[in-house]
Structures are given as C-alpha cells and as structure tokens.
Short mmCIF file of C-alpha atoms in Angstrom, two decimals:
data_model
loop_
_atom_site.label_atom_id
_atom_site.label_comp_id
_atom_site.label_asym_id
_atom_site.label_seq_id
_atom_site.Cartn_x
_atom_site.Cartn_y
_atom_site.Cartn_z
CA UNK S 160 89.24 237.48 57.93
CA UNK S 161 89.76 236.35 54.34
CA UNK S 162 89.86 238.62 51.29
CA UNK S 163 86.37 237.39 50.37
CA UNK S 164 85.07 238.25 53.86
CA UNK S 165 86.55 241.72 53.55
CA UNK S 166 85.12 242.26 50.07
CA UNK S 167 81.68 241.13 51.23
CA UNK S 168 81.77 243.51 54.19
CA UNK S 169 82.99 246.39 52.03
CA UNK S 170 80.29 245.68 49.44
CA UNK S 171 77.71 245.91 52.23
CA UNK S 172 79.13 249.30 53.25
CA UNK S 173 78.99 250.46 49.62
CA UNK S 174 75.38 249.25 49.29
CA UNK S 175 74.46 251.27 52.40
CA UNK S 176 75.72 254.48 50.84
CA UNK S 177 72.77 256.87 50.72
CA UNK S 178 71.86 258.32 47.35
CA UNK S 179 74.34 256.29 45.30
CA UNK S 180 75.02 257.63 41.84
CA UNK S 181 74.98 255.24 38.87
CA UNK S 182 78.61 255.75 37.85
CA UNK S 183 79.94 255.00 41.35
CA UNK S 184 82.46 252.09 41.50
CA UNK S 185 84.17 250.72 44.59
CA UNK S 186 87.45 248.78 44.28
CA UNK S 187 90.05 247.20 46.56
CA UNK S 188 93.70 247.07 45.58
CA UNK S 189 97.13 246.51 47.12
CA UNK S 190 98.25 244.04 49.76
CA UNK S 191 94.80 243.68 51.38
CA UNK S 192 93.69 241.86 48.21
CA UNK S 193 96.22 239.13 49.01
CA UNK S 194 96.10 239.03 52.80
CA UNK S 195 93.88 241.46 54.72
CA UNK S 196 95.09 240.37 58.16
CA UNK S 197 98.77 241.13 57.49
CA UNK S 198 98.12 244.30 55.46
CA UNK S 199 99.34 247.63 56.86
CA UNK S 200 96.36 249.33 55.26
CA UNK S 201 93.35 248.61 53.10
CA UNK S 202 93.60 250.53 49.81
CA UNK S 203 90.20 251.53 48.48
CA UNK S 204 89.57 253.32 45.19
CA UNK S 205 86.15 254.85 44.79
CA UNK S 206 85.25 256.29 41.41
CA UNK S 207 82.45 258.84 41.65
CA UNK S 208 81.40 262.32 40.65
CA UNK S 209 83.38 265.10 42.32
CA UNK S 210 80.32 266.33 44.20
CA UNK S 211 79.90 262.91 45.89
CA UNK S 212 83.46 262.64 47.24
CA UNK S 213 82.77 264.29 50.59
CA UNK S 214 79.67 262.15 51.14
CA UNK S 215 81.75 259.01 50.48
CA UNK S 216 84.33 260.10 53.06
CA UNK S 217 81.60 260.85 55.60
CA UNK S 218 79.99 257.47 54.96
CA UNK S 219 83.31 255.71 55.49
CA UNK S 220 84.41 257.75 58.53
CA UNK S 221 83.17 255.22 61.13
CA UNK S 222 84.93 252.40 59.26
CA UNK S 223 88.17 254.37 59.19
CA UNK S 224 88.26 253.91 62.98
CA UNK S 225 87.98 250.14 62.63
CA UNK S 226 90.42 249.54 59.77
CA UNK S 227 93.38 251.52 58.40
CA UNK S 228 91.50 252.47 55.22
CA UNK S 229 93.51 254.38 52.63
CA UNK S 230 91.09 256.18 50.33
CA UNK S 231 91.67 257.26 46.77
CA UNK S 232 88.52 258.98 45.54
CA UNK S 233 88.56 260.00 41.92
CA UNK S 234 86.22 261.02 39.15
CA UNK S 235 85.67 258.78 36.11
CA UNK S 236 87.68 261.36 34.12
CA UNK S 237 90.61 261.20 36.57
CA UNK S 238 90.51 257.40 36.53
CA UNK S 239 90.63 257.42 32.72
CA UNK S 240 93.45 259.99 32.56
CA UNK S 241 95.61 258.37 35.26
CA UNK S 242 94.68 254.78 34.41
CA UNK S 243 94.44 254.32 38.13
CA UNK S 244 92.17 251.34 38.79
CA UNK S 245 93.55 249.48 35.80
CA UNK S 246 97.18 250.22 36.71
CA UNK S 247 96.61 249.09 40.29
CA UNK S 248 94.88 245.89 39.16
CA UNK S 249 92.07 246.95 41.47
CA UNK S 250 89.25 244.50 42.06
CA UNK S 251 85.81 246.05 41.76
CA UNK S 252 83.47 244.77 44.46
CA UNK S 253 80.58 247.18 43.98
CA UNK S 254 78.59 247.10 41.87
CA UNK S 255 79.21 243.53 40.72
CA UNK S 256 77.86 241.68 37.76
CA UNK M 75 81.81 253.45 65.86
CA UNK M 76 84.43 252.81 68.58
CA UNK M 77 86.87 250.00 67.92
CA UNK M 78 85.89 246.85 69.86
CA UNK M 79 89.49 245.89 70.58
CA UNK M 80 92.21 248.01 68.94
CA UNK M 81 95.06 246.04 70.50
CA UNK M 82 93.72 242.70 69.24
CA UNK M 83 93.38 244.11 65.71
CA UNK M 84 97.01 245.26 65.75
CA UNK M 85 98.21 242.02 67.36
CA UNK M 86 96.51 239.97 64.64
CA UNK M 87 98.30 241.99 61.95
CA UNK M 88 101.69 241.87 63.67
CA UNK M 89 101.39 238.11 64.12
CA UNK M 90 101.58 237.81 60.29
CA UNK M 91 104.69 240.04 60.10
CA UNK M 92 107.88 238.31 58.88
CA UNK M 93 110.01 239.68 61.75
CA UNK M 94 107.52 239.02 64.53
CA UNK M 95 107.61 235.75 66.48
CA UNK M 96 104.52 236.54 68.52
CA UNK M 97 102.21 239.43 69.25
CA UNK M 98 99.92 239.34 72.27
CA UNK M 99 97.19 241.80 73.24
CA UNK M 100 97.63 242.26 76.98
CA UNK M 101 94.45 244.35 77.20
CA UNK M 102 92.40 246.47 74.78
CA UNK M 103 95.24 249.00 74.29
CA UNK M 104 98.54 247.21 74.91
CA UNK M 105 100.33 244.74 72.63
CA UNK M 106 103.50 242.87 73.54
CA UNK M 107 105.63 242.19 70.46
CA UNK M 108 108.25 239.44 70.46
CA UNK M 109 110.60 239.72 67.49
CA UNK M 110 112.64 236.95 65.85
CA UNK M 111 115.97 238.80 65.59
CA UNK M 112 115.64 242.09 67.42
CA UNK M 113 114.53 243.21 70.90
CA UNK M 114 110.90 242.86 71.93
CA UNK M 115 108.79 245.97 72.40
CA UNK M 116 105.42 247.19 73.61
CA UNK M 117 102.81 249.04 71.57
CA UNK M 118 100.09 251.29 72.94
CA UNK M 119 97.11 251.41 70.56
CA UNK M 120 94.36 253.97 70.06
CA UNK M 121 91.81 254.42 67.28
CA UNK M 122 90.72 258.00 66.80
CA UNK M 123 90.24 260.40 63.89
CA UNK M 124 92.32 263.06 65.65
CA UNK M 125 95.15 262.32 68.04
CA UNK M 126 95.33 265.07 70.66
CA UNK M 127 97.34 264.78 73.89
CA UNK M 128 94.26 263.65 75.83
CA UNK M 129 93.83 260.61 73.58
CA UNK M 130 97.29 259.23 74.31
CA UNK M 131 98.24 260.66 77.71
CA UNK M 132 97.80 257.38 79.59
CA UNK M 133 99.83 255.47 77.00
CA UNK M 134 102.78 257.88 76.91
CA UNK M 135 102.93 257.86 80.72
CA UNK M 136 102.94 254.05 80.73
CA UNK M 137 106.64 253.19 81.17
CA UNK M 138 106.21 249.92 79.27
CA UNK M 139 105.06 251.53 76.01
CA UNK M 140 107.68 252.06 73.28
CA UNK M 141 105.44 252.90 70.31
CA UNK M 142 102.09 254.70 70.23
CA UNK M 143 100.00 253.51 67.29
CA UNK M 144 96.79 255.00 65.94
CA UNK M 145 94.83 252.64 63.65
CA UNK M 146 93.12 255.06 61.21
CA UNK M 147 95.27 255.81 58.21
CA UNK M 148 93.17 258.91 57.54
CA UNK M 149 93.86 260.55 60.92
CA UNK M 150 95.48 263.76 62.12
CA UNK M 151 98.11 263.85 64.86
CA UNK M 152 98.26 267.28 66.49
CA UNK M 153 101.66 268.89 66.99
CA UNK M 154 101.06 268.81 70.75
CA UNK M 155 100.43 265.06 70.68
CA UNK M 156 103.61 264.48 68.67
CA UNK M 157 105.59 266.66 71.10
CA UNK M 158 104.15 264.72 74.05
CA UNK M 159 105.17 261.35 72.62
CA UNK M 160 108.64 262.61 71.75
CA UNK M 161 109.09 264.19 75.19
CA UNK M 162 108.56 260.75 76.69
CA UNK M 163 111.14 259.22 74.33
CA UNK M 164 108.65 257.08 72.43
CA UNK M 165 107.83 256.60 68.76
CA UNK M 166 104.47 257.25 67.08
CA UNK M 167 102.61 256.46 63.89
CA UNK M 168 99.99 254.40 62.14
CA UNK M 169 99.79 250.68 61.47
CA UNK M 170 102.15 250.94 58.47
CA UNK M 171 104.72 252.77 60.61
CA UNK M 172 104.39 250.13 63.29
CA UNK M 173 105.05 247.37 60.74
CA UNK M 174 108.15 249.28 59.55
CA UNK M 175 109.34 249.67 63.15
CA UNK M 176 108.85 245.93 63.72
CA UNK M 177 111.06 245.21 60.69
CA UNK M 178 113.90 247.53 61.73
CA UNK M 179 116.87 246.59 63.86
CA UNK M 180 116.86 249.86 65.78
CA UNK M 181 114.87 250.00 69.04
CA UNK M 182 111.18 250.60 68.32
CA UNK M 183 111.30 253.75 70.49
CA UNK M 184 113.68 255.35 67.98
CA UNK M 185 111.54 254.76 64.91
CA UNK M 186 110.88 257.81 62.70
CA UNK M 187 109.03 257.46 59.41
CA UNK M 188 111.59 257.78 56.61
CA UNK M 189 109.38 260.29 54.77
CA UNK M 190 109.45 262.71 57.74
CA UNK M 191 113.14 262.15 58.50
CA UNK M 192 114.02 262.92 54.88
CA UNK M 193 111.86 266.01 54.47
CA UNK M 194 112.78 267.54 57.85
CA UNK M 195 116.46 267.26 57.00
CA UNK M 196 115.86 268.95 53.65
CA UNK M 197 113.85 271.76 55.25
CA UNK M 198 116.42 272.30 58.01
CA UNK M 199 119.27 272.50 55.52
CA UNK M 200 117.55 274.98 53.19
CA UNK M 201 119.39 278.32 53.23
CA UNK M 202 116.14 280.34 53.26
CA UNK M 203 114.66 278.51 56.26
CA UNK M 204 115.57 279.77 59.73
CA UNK M 205 113.21 277.54 61.73
CA UNK M 206 111.11 274.46 61.05
CA UNK M 207 107.92 274.22 63.09
CA UNK M 208 105.81 271.05 63.11
CA UNK M 209 102.16 272.10 63.17
CA UNK M 210 100.79 268.57 62.97
CA UNK M 211 101.72 265.24 61.42
CA UNK M 212 101.74 266.36 57.78
CA UNK M 213 101.96 270.14 58.17
CA UNK M 214 105.11 272.20 58.66
CA UNK M 215 105.47 275.97 59.11
CA UNK M 216 108.76 277.07 57.58
CA UNK M 217 109.99 280.35 59.01
CA UNK M 218 112.17 282.41 56.69
CA UNK M 219 114.34 285.47 57.17
CA UNK M 220 112.50 288.68 56.14
CA UNK M 221 109.83 286.70 54.29
CA UNK M 222 106.44 285.39 55.42
CA UNK M 223 106.38 281.79 56.69
CA UNK M 224 105.34 279.01 54.34
CA UNK M 225 102.78 276.56 55.68
CA UNK M 226 103.09 273.34 53.73
CA UNK M 227 101.16 270.07 53.73
CA UNK M 228 102.98 266.89 52.72
CA UNK M 229 101.04 264.56 50.45
CA UNK M 230 102.62 261.24 49.66
CA UNK M 231 100.33 259.73 47.03
CA UNK M 232 101.43 258.14 43.76
CA UNK M 233 98.34 259.54 42.07
CA UNK M 234 97.03 262.80 43.46
CA UNK M 235 93.38 263.59 42.76
CA UNK M 236 91.20 266.65 43.31
CA UNK M 237 89.70 264.89 46.33
CA UNK M 238 93.16 264.52 47.93
CA UNK M 239 93.66 268.28 47.55
CA UNK M 240 90.22 269.15 48.93
CA UNK M 241 90.49 266.62 51.76
CA UNK M 242 93.88 268.09 52.74
CA UNK M 243 92.21 271.51 52.86
CA UNK M 244 89.30 270.19 54.99
CA UNK M 245 91.70 268.44 57.31
CA UNK M 246 94.59 270.89 57.58
CA UNK M 247 93.60 274.18 55.93
CA UNK M 248 94.27 276.98 55.59
CA UNK M 249 97.80 276.50 54.23
CA UNK M 250 99.78 277.99 51.38
CA UNK M 251 101.41 274.98 49.71
CA UNK M 252 101.00 271.28 49.02
CA UNK M 253 104.27 269.40 48.61
CA UNK M 254 103.77 266.23 46.58
CA UNK M 255 106.80 264.52 48.09
CA UNK M 256 106.48 261.16 46.42
CA UNK M 257 109.08 261.43 43.63
CA UNK M 258 106.84 259.33 41.35
CA UNK M 259 103.72 261.39 42.04
CA UNK M 260 101.41 262.19 39.16
CA UNK M 261 98.58 264.62 39.68
CA UNK M 262 95.39 264.90 37.69
CA UNK M 263 94.48 268.15 35.95
CA UNK M 264 91.48 268.28 38.31
CA UNK M 265 93.90 268.21 41.28
CA UNK M 266 95.84 271.14 39.82
CA UNK M 267 92.55 273.00 39.23
CA UNK M 268 91.39 272.34 42.81
CA UNK M 269 94.67 273.69 44.18
CA UNK M 270 94.38 276.79 42.02
CA UNK M 271 90.79 277.39 43.17
CA UNK M 272 91.94 277.17 46.79
CA UNK M 273 94.83 279.56 46.12
CA UNK M 274 97.35 276.86 47.01
CA UNK M 275 100.62 276.04 45.26
CA UNK M 276 100.85 272.34 44.34
CA UNK M 277 104.51 271.46 43.83
CA UNK M 278 106.97 268.60 43.65
CA UNK M 279 110.11 268.79 45.80
CA UNK M 280 112.52 270.57 43.44
CA UNK M 281 110.18 273.46 42.49
CA UNK M 282 109.11 273.71 46.12
CA UNK M 283 112.72 274.21 47.21
CA UNK M 284 113.07 277.00 44.65
CA UNK M 285 109.80 278.56 45.81
CA UNK M 286 111.21 278.91 49.35
CA UNK M 287 113.75 281.43 48.00
CA UNK M 288 111.02 283.66 46.62
CA UNK M 289 108.46 285.85 48.37
#
C-alpha cells in the first residue's frame, strides 16, 4: 500500500460520511504520509464542528479495527488556536481541490 | 468489520522495521519475528475495540507467544486482560508498542511501555498514595490514606482537544481526573471547558502530584 493508495481509500471513507458538514476537513499527518506500511499508526486530523465529532468516531469505528488509526478531532477554532494541521504539515485529502 | 488477517498486517509492518530481519505470519493470529541483533520472538495478534480476557485467552495460553498485540490504537484493554497477560509472563500493547519492543535489546516478553513504567513509579512513590490499582490500560485508581481514591485517566497527546476529553469520558468514565502526561502537552480552551462541564480536573503532572495531597 502506497501513501496515495491510503489517501484514496481514506478519501472514500470521508466521502461516505453521512450528513457531512461544509467545514469538515480530513487530513493525514505523521509517518504514514511517508510510508504507510512501516508506520506504527495512521495519524488522522479531522476538523469539524463539535457536534459532529461523535458521528465521525462512529463512522471510523470499523476502520479502527483494520488499521491503527490515531484520531485527532478538533473544531476549526481549536485548529486555528493550536495551529494543529499547519504545525503537523498535515496533508488534506478531503475535500480536495 | 473484522480484520481479514491481523497477523499478516502486523507482519507487513514489522518487515519494514530497522531491527527486524524477517517477519512471517504463521496463521491469522501468530507472527514469528526474526531480529537482526536480538533474540527472535513470537507475537499473538488480535483486532478488537475492547480487549477482555476472552479475546486473548487462547494467545496467552499459547506457550510460543511472547507479546500480545491489539491492532486498534483507539482500543481499551481491561484490567483483567492486562492481569491475565502479565500472569502468563508476556508483554502486551498496540502496534506502536510492538515496534518499540522489536527495537529493544531486552526480551520482548519484558517490554513495558515507557509511559506506563514512568507514571506507575511516580504514583507508587507518592507519599499520599498507599496503593495503585490498574483499572484498565489508561486508568488508575490511586488509594490514599484517609482520603477518597482518585481515579485518573492518562492522556498522552501533544495537543488535547475537547473531543479527546469527551472521548475519554465515553470510553473510561466516570473518573475524577485527566492527567495530561505528555510534558509538551497543550490543551485548547474548549478542552478545559469540556473537562469543567464534566466535573473533571484536567492537569499536567506537577499540579496533579500536588492535587494528590489535597482532599
């Protein structure tokens, strides 16, 4: 599995999220961006409204059994205050373009 | 969604590890790990959201297995499951722990995550603590003399968000304290608000140690 394969699969999972909200952003960061096969975990940052966080976790629960996903779910305000996705050089894979 | 082949997934990752010469899935749950410098070892693999004794019983009774690995990073190990693994003289953890064990020169069976080793030593040496009880992987009940016990969840994030606090509560609650035990941890104001709403103290290590002396 290459990084591009992983990002494509993750983008498909993000697209399948029921009732997506317009500000939602999905990003991958950490060692899985360089080499998913040798990574100890897959670090995902999902920026969304606070009231969508539980739904995101529920949507990802089946995938957490397949991969060692490490989830950081944060609001746009938290992302701005902590500078999280920028500081982690996270790559946004959904939405793209 | 059950994992098609947990052992093969782990073997593929270990095969890329700097200290691993070869990693072979012997069946869907067992991986044989040959290391470059240090002794070989055997991993038993499961993939479950909650590790209870029933999920790992066969693996801990398998004499070959040195390390019991659960793939999900976002999983809970019950205290009973941890006790069972330890009683059989084996190590336990997630994929990251397994990679650390593969890198270490000590036998894989003796691996303990540094985070837990460090914090347990600190708890045990605290003058106000008379007994340290492991409730589950990230939860400790600290018994104190003439004071109510403190039930604390360890959170080891660099950046702690409100969702981390609320997910800890969903997963482990009720508890009285969250110990942000990453020394570089920053938490958002929303995380502090969420802790306050839940009636939970959110503390770094030094203030938490002081808190143990108070009611």
